[in-house]
Amino acid sequence: AQKVTQAQTEISVVEKEDVTLDCVYETRDTTYYLFWYKQPPSGELVFLIRRNSFDEQNEISGRYSWNFQKSTSSFNFTITASQVVDSAVYFCALTLVFGNEKLTFGTGTRLTIIP
Amino acid sequence: EAGVAQSPRYKIIEKRQSVAFWCNPISGHATLYWYQQILGQGPKLLIQFQNNGVVDDSQLPKDRFSAERLKGVDSTLKIQPAKLEDSAVYLCASSIPRPTLFTYEQYFGPGTRLTVT
């Protein structure tokens, strides 16, 4: 069975600081996808990024960047120069390539950006 | 493009009552998912449909939960009778069926917040 662990339950940072959200996953499969979703107070989960297990290249998209390391089974997410609008709960999730596309989510990290 | 629609947004019922939630996925999305999100936890898959067929319902409490997607478009999730532990947000998501070795992201609706008293 798959497992995703987000050890940080809550993080608070002052606006404009950088913040990294940690994600560690477990799976016996060698082919899988990892995701990050954002859940603002409205409740809707918003897709941020998808990364497959064959591609360990890190990615930067504006103020967001992701660090995928298979050796440590981690897929960390960094927000640079945080803004109040970044306040939300962030979920890391995993799905198997040879499976039914079910997403296995972590418990989420609540990020609060203090103005 | 319209997103995933869900109704109602909020529902309060007493235990042992029944309740139904409705979901309309994004047009053209053949795969539909129902997730349960208990407060402080990540979403957990209850049931997955491909068109109007069930792909996975292994975590659906079938003694009280049921779901259908009769015409392969919108779906209904029902709880009968409800228990206190069913208090949660019920999220509907949809996606395009994937080709080999790839997977598309799932698009989520705003959810229905159920409170069982």
mmCIF file of C-alpha atoms in Angstrom:
data_model
loop_
_atom_site.group_PDB
_atom_site.id
_atom_site.type_symbol
_atom_site.label_atom_id
_atom_site.label_comp_id
_atom_site.label_asym_id
_atom_site.label_seq_id
_atom_site.Cartn_x
_atom_site.Cartn_y
_atom_site.Cartn_z
ATOM 1 C CA ALA A 1 0.000 0.000 0.000
ATOM 2 C CA GLN A 2 1.049 3.554 -0.616
ATOM 3 C CA LYS A 3 1.626 6.138 2.077
ATOM 4 C CA VAL A 4 2.283 9.876 2.015
ATOM 5 C CA THR A 5 3.584 11.679 5.080
ATOM 6 C CA GLN A 6 3.501 15.408 5.647
ATOM 7 C CA ALA A 7 5.098 15.804 9.050
ATOM 8 C CA GLN A 8 4.510 19.548 9.271
ATOM 9 C CA THR A 9 0.968 20.065 10.510
ATOM 10 C CA GLU A 10 1.071 23.863 10.581
ATOM 11 C CA ILE A 11 3.589 26.474 9.472
ATOM 12 C CA SER A 12 3.443 30.229 9.945
ATOM 13 C CA VAL A 13 5.818 32.634 8.265
ATOM 14 C CA VAL A 14 5.930 36.361 7.810
ATOM 15 C CA GLU A 15 5.067 37.659 4.364
ATOM 16 C CA LYS A 16 7.970 37.695 1.895
ATOM 17 C CA GLU A 17 9.802 34.901 3.679
ATOM 18 C CA ASP A 18 10.558 31.659 1.859
ATOM 19 C CA VAL A 19 8.901 28.482 3.107
ATOM 20 C CA THR A 20 9.385 24.789 2.299
ATOM 21 C CA LEU A 21 6.710 22.150 2.735
ATOM 22 C CA ASP A 22 7.962 18.608 3.193
ATOM 23 C CA CYS A 23 6.515 15.440 1.680
ATOM 24 C CA VAL A 24 7.793 11.891 2.099
ATOM 25 C CA TYR A 25 6.172 8.968 0.344
ATOM 26 C CA GLU A 26 6.255 5.182 0.441
ATOM 27 C CA THR A 27 5.488 2.791 -2.385
ATOM 28 C CA ARG A 28 6.871 -0.501 -3.647
ATOM 29 C CA ASP A 29 6.039 0.433 -7.226
ATOM 30 C CA THR A 30 8.729 1.971 -9.383
ATOM 31 C CA THR A 31 6.346 3.920 -11.611
ATOM 32 C CA TYR A 32 4.172 6.541 -10.006
ATOM 33 C CA TYR A 33 3.139 10.163 -10.098
ATOM 34 C CA LEU A 34 3.393 12.722 -7.334
ATOM 35 C CA PHE A 35 1.176 15.768 -6.992
ATOM 36 C CA TRP A 36 0.806 18.906 -4.929
ATOM 37 C CA TYR A 37 -2.644 20.393 -4.398
ATOM 38 C CA LYS A 38 -3.629 23.613 -2.639
ATOM 39 C CA GLN A 39 -6.840 23.860 -0.614
ATOM 40 C CA PRO A 40 -7.784 27.484 0.146
ATOM 41 C CA PRO A 41 -10.501 28.322 2.691
ATOM 42 C CA SER A 42 -13.132 27.922 -0.029
ATOM 43 C CA GLY A 43 -12.453 24.192 0.156
ATOM 44 C CA GLU A 44 -11.747 23.389 -3.472
ATOM 45 C CA LEU A 45 -8.540 21.455 -4.133
ATOM 46 C CA VAL A 46 -6.442 23.220 -6.754
ATOM 47 C CA PHE A 47 -3.861 21.304 -8.779
ATOM 48 C CA LEU A 48 -0.348 22.770 -8.606
ATOM 49 C CA ILE A 49 2.068 20.264 -10.091
ATOM 50 C CA ARG A 50 2.480 16.689 -11.298
ATOM 51 C CA ARG A 51 5.801 14.841 -11.436
ATOM 52 C CA ASN A 52 6.439 11.295 -12.631
ATOM 53 C CA SER A 53 8.894 8.894 -11.070
ATOM 54 C CA PHE A 54 11.095 8.870 -14.173
ATOM 55 C CA ASP A 55 11.751 12.574 -14.022
ATOM 56 C CA GLU A 56 13.805 13.842 -11.099
ATOM 57 C CA GLN A 57 14.418 17.204 -12.676
ATOM 58 C CA ASN A 58 13.458 19.953 -10.291
ATOM 59 C CA GLU A 59 10.974 22.513 -11.497
ATOM 60 C CA ILE A 60 10.441 26.199 -10.940
ATOM 61 C CA SER A 61 7.223 27.990 -11.801
ATOM 62 C CA GLY A 62 7.182 31.604 -10.766
ATOM 63 C CA ARG A 63 7.462 31.728 -6.984
ATOM 64 C CA TYR A 64 6.946 27.966 -6.685
ATOM 65 C CA SER A 65 9.624 25.304 -6.947
ATOM 66 C CA TRP A 66 9.686 21.576 -6.354
ATOM 67 C CA ASN A 67 12.532 19.297 -5.300
ATOM 68 C CA PHE A 68 11.999 15.615 -6.144
ATOM 69 C CA GLN A 69 14.548 13.127 -4.748
ATOM 70 C CA LYS A 70 13.888 9.424 -5.276
ATOM 71 C CA SER A 71 16.840 8.483 -3.069
ATOM 72 C CA THR A 72 15.070 9.914 -0.042
ATOM 73 C CA SER A 73 11.492 9.417 -1.328
ATOM 74 C CA SER A 74 10.799 13.095 -0.931
ATOM 75 C CA PHE A 75 8.949 15.669 -3.005
ATOM 76 C CA ASN A 76 9.306 19.025 -1.279
ATOM 77 C CA PHE A 77 7.610 22.263 -2.271
ATOM 78 C CA THR A 78 9.084 25.728 -1.765
ATOM 79 C CA ILE A 79 7.318 29.060 -1.999
ATOM 80 C CA THR A 80 9.656 31.986 -2.477
ATOM 81 C CA ALA A 81 8.714 35.465 -1.266
ATOM 82 C CA SER A 82 5.484 34.248 0.279
ATOM 83 C CA GLN A 83 2.286 36.258 -0.001
ATOM 84 C CA VAL A 84 -0.881 36.339 2.082
ATOM 85 C CA VAL A 85 -2.758 34.655 -0.788
ATOM 86 C CA ASP A 86 -0.536 31.610 -0.302
ATOM 87 C CA SER A 87 -2.293 30.896 2.988
ATOM 88 C CA ALA A 88 -4.006 27.517 2.546
ATOM 89 C CA VAL A 89 -3.693 23.835 3.313
ATOM 90 C CA TYR A 90 -1.288 22.078 0.970
ATOM 91 C CA PHE A 91 -1.563 18.385 0.170
ATOM 92 C CA CYS A 92 0.981 16.049 -1.332
ATOM 93 C CA ALA A 93 -0.458 13.006 -3.126
ATOM 94 C CA LEU A 94 0.679 9.904 -4.986
ATOM 95 C CA THR A 95 -0.868 7.694 -7.654
ATOM 96 C CA LEU A 96 0.476 4.567 -9.315
ATOM 97 C CA VAL A 97 0.958 4.415 -13.059
ATOM 98 C CA PHE A 98 -0.266 0.817 -13.142
ATOM 99 C CA GLY A 99 -3.261 1.349 -10.928
ATOM 100 C CA ASN A 100 -6.698 2.877 -10.960
ATOM 101 C CA GLU A 101 -5.551 6.503 -10.673
ATOM 102 C CA LYS A 102 -6.595 6.694 -7.036
ATOM 103 C CA LEU A 103 -4.828 9.549 -5.257
ATOM 104 C CA THR A 104 -3.314 8.746 -1.867
ATOM 105 C CA PHE A 105 -3.067 12.009 0.056
ATOM 106 C CA GLY A 106 -0.969 13.111 2.978
ATOM 107 C CA THR A 107 -2.618 14.776 5.950
ATOM 108 C CA GLY A 108 -1.801 18.245 4.695
ATOM 109 C CA THR A 109 0.191 21.225 5.943
ATOM 110 C CA ARG A 110 -1.669 24.360 6.950
ATOM 111 C CA LEU A 111 0.374 27.372 5.838
ATOM 112 C CA THR A 112 -0.368 30.776 7.301
ATOM 113 C CA ILE A 113 1.328 33.838 5.892
ATOM 114 C CA ILE A 114 1.394 36.674 8.391
ATOM 115 C CA PRO A 115 1.141 40.154 6.854
ATOM 116 C CA GLU B 1 -14.815 26.063 -19.015
ATOM 117 C CA ALA B 2 -17.121 25.224 -16.129
ATOM 118 C CA GLY B 3 -15.586 23.369 -13.202
ATOM 119 C CA VAL B 4 -16.900 20.446 -11.198
ATOM 120 C CA ALA B 5 -20.251 21.336 -9.666
ATOM 121 C CA GLN B 6 -21.509 19.970 -6.368
ATOM 122 C CA SER B 7 -24.642 20.491 -4.325
ATOM 123 C CA PRO B 8 -25.586 21.162 -1.672
ATOM 124 C CA ARG B 9 -22.596 22.999 -0.235
ATOM 125 C CA TYR B 10 -23.665 22.374 3.352
ATOM 126 C CA LYS B 11 -25.945 19.850 5.006
ATOM 127 C CA ILE B 12 -26.842 19.227 8.636
ATOM 128 C CA ILE B 13 -28.747 16.081 9.537
ATOM 129 C CA GLU B 14 -29.404 13.961 12.582
ATOM 130 C CA LYS B 15 -27.902 10.517 12.946
ATOM 131 C CA ARG B 16 -29.892 7.741 11.325
ATOM 132 C CA GLN B 17 -31.284 10.135 8.715
ATOM 133 C CA SER B 18 -30.418 9.809 5.047
ATOM 134 C CA VAL B 19 -28.719 12.340 2.761
ATOM 135 C CA ALA B 20 -27.735 12.604 -0.886
ATOM 136 C CA PHE B 21 -25.058 14.614 -2.635
ATOM 137 C CA TRP B 22 -24.917 15.504 -6.301
ATOM 138 C CA CYS B 23 -21.955 16.037 -8.598
ATOM 139 C CA ASN B 24 -21.672 17.206 -12.186
ATOM 140 C CA PRO B 25 -18.162 16.715 -13.597
ATOM 141 C CA ILE B 26 -16.370 18.764 -16.199
ATOM 142 C CA SER B 27 -17.781 18.114 -19.663
ATOM 143 C CA GLY B 28 -15.918 15.313 -21.386
ATOM 144 C CA HIS B 29 -14.376 13.894 -18.222
ATOM 145 C CA ALA B 30 -15.207 10.196 -18.233
ATOM 146 C CA THR B 31 -13.655 9.438 -14.853
ATOM 147 C CA LEU B 32 -15.430 10.587 -11.695
ATOM 148 C CA TYR B 33 -14.304 10.200 -8.088
ATOM 149 C CA TRP B 34 -15.935 10.681 -4.684
ATOM 150 C CA TYR B 35 -13.578 11.430 -1.794
ATOM 151 C CA GLN B 36 -14.303 11.798 1.915
ATOM 152 C CA GLN B 37 -12.247 14.380 3.800
ATOM 153 C CA ILE B 38 -12.521 14.219 7.571
ATOM 154 C CA LEU B 39 -11.396 17.350 9.418
ATOM 155 C CA GLY B 40 -7.624 17.473 9.717
ATOM 156 C CA GLN B 41 -7.045 14.657 7.237
ATOM 157 C CA GLY B 42 -6.367 14.294 3.551
ATOM 158 C CA PRO B 43 -9.112 13.176 1.190
ATOM 159 C CA LYS B 44 -9.774 9.439 1.005
ATOM 160 C CA LEU B 45 -11.229 7.812 -2.091
ATOM 161 C CA LEU B 46 -14.672 6.305 -1.610
ATOM 162 C CA ILE B 47 -15.548 5.316 -5.169
ATOM 163 C CA GLN B 48 -14.289 5.796 -8.712
ATOM 164 C CA PHE B 49 -16.374 5.586 -11.894
ATOM 165 C CA GLN B 50 -15.226 5.227 -15.480
ATOM 166 C CA ASN B 51 -18.230 6.379 -17.495
ATOM 167 C CA ASN B 52 -21.070 4.618 -15.645
ATOM 168 C CA GLY B 53 -19.028 1.634 -14.452
ATOM 169 C CA VAL B 54 -17.409 1.277 -11.027
ATOM 170 C CA VAL B 55 -13.602 1.011 -11.104
ATOM 171 C CA ASP B 56 -12.898 0.993 -7.371
ATOM 172 C CA ASP B 57 -15.280 0.997 -4.416
ATOM 173 C CA SER B 58 -13.074 -0.915 -1.996
ATOM 174 C CA GLN B 59 -13.238 1.816 0.668
ATOM 175 C CA LEU B 60 -16.935 2.562 0.355
ATOM 176 C CA PRO B 61 -18.905 1.439 3.464
ATOM 177 C CA LYS B 62 -21.450 -0.419 1.413
ATOM 178 C CA ASP B 63 -23.788 -1.101 4.315
ATOM 179 C CA ARG B 64 -24.684 2.590 4.410
ATOM 180 C CA PHE B 65 -23.146 4.332 1.407
ATOM 181 C CA SER B 66 -24.204 3.993 -2.204
ATOM 182 C CA ALA B 67 -23.328 5.838 -5.376
ATOM 183 C CA GLU B 68 -24.483 5.822 -8.955
ATOM 184 C CA ARG B 69 -23.626 7.426 -12.254
ATOM 185 C CA LEU B 70 -26.424 6.253 -14.460
ATOM 186 C CA LYS B 71 -25.765 8.060 -17.727
ATOM 187 C CA GLY B 72 -22.027 8.393 -17.356
ATOM 188 C CA VAL B 73 -22.246 12.097 -16.571
ATOM 189 C CA ASP B 74 -23.473 13.334 -13.190
ATOM 190 C CA SER B 75 -23.379 11.245 -10.051
ATOM 191 C CA THR B 76 -25.167 10.892 -6.726
ATOM 192 C CA LEU B 77 -23.663 9.715 -3.434
ATOM 193 C CA LYS B 78 -26.102 8.612 -0.732
ATOM 194 C CA ILE B 79 -25.705 7.820 2.955
ATOM 195 C CA GLN B 80 -28.437 5.876 4.696
ATOM 196 C CA PRO B 81 -28.504 5.830 7.688
ATOM 197 C CA ALA B 82 -25.926 8.440 8.655
ATOM 198 C CA LYS B 83 -23.633 8.066 11.654
ATOM 199 C CA LEU B 84 -21.809 10.722 13.632
ATOM 200 C CA GLU B 85 -18.484 9.633 12.110
ATOM 201 C CA ASP B 86 -19.791 10.460 8.632
ATOM 202 C CA SER B 87 -19.339 14.167 9.414
ATOM 203 C CA ALA B 88 -16.872 15.272 6.756
ATOM 204 C CA VAL B 89 -16.486 17.125 3.499
ATOM 205 C CA TYR B 90 -17.444 15.039 0.478
ATOM 206 C CA LEU B 91 -15.427 16.002 -2.566
ATOM 207 C CA CYS B 92 -16.202 15.095 -6.130
ATOM 208 C CA ALA B 93 -13.456 15.108 -8.734
ATOM 209 C CA SER B 94 -13.213 14.317 -12.423
ATOM 210 C CA SER B 95 -10.480 13.658 -14.937
ATOM 211 C CA ILE B 96 -9.765 12.577 -18.462
ATOM 212 C CA PRO B 97 -9.030 8.847 -18.710
ATOM 213 C CA ARG B 98 -5.326 8.420 -19.046
ATOM 214 C CA PRO B 99 -3.283 6.905 -21.835
ATOM 215 C CA THR B 100 -0.601 4.372 -20.996
ATOM 216 C CA LEU B 101 2.130 5.492 -18.594
ATOM 217 C CA PHE B 102 0.558 8.863 -17.984
ATOM 218 C CA THR B 103 -1.986 10.316 -15.621
ATOM 219 C CA TYR B 104 -3.944 13.522 -15.747
ATOM 220 C CA GLU B 105 -4.650 15.701 -12.772
ATOM 221 C CA GLN B 106 -7.993 15.454 -11.087
ATOM 222 C CA TYR B 107 -10.210 18.525 -10.941
ATOM 223 C CA PHE B 108 -12.111 18.930 -7.693
ATOM 224 C CA GLY B 109 -15.426 20.510 -6.880
ATOM 225 C CA PRO B 110 -16.014 22.777 -3.858
ATOM 226 C CA GLY B 111 -17.293 19.883 -1.757
ATOM 227 C CA THR B 112 -20.316 19.287 0.437
ATOM 228 C CA ARG B 113 -19.760 19.790 4.159
ATOM 229 C CA LEU B 114 -21.886 17.271 6.062
ATOM 230 C CA THR B 115 -22.534 17.598 9.781
ATOM 231 C CA VAL B 116 -24.264 14.705 11.515
ATOM 232 C CA THR B 117 -25.648 15.555 14.968
#
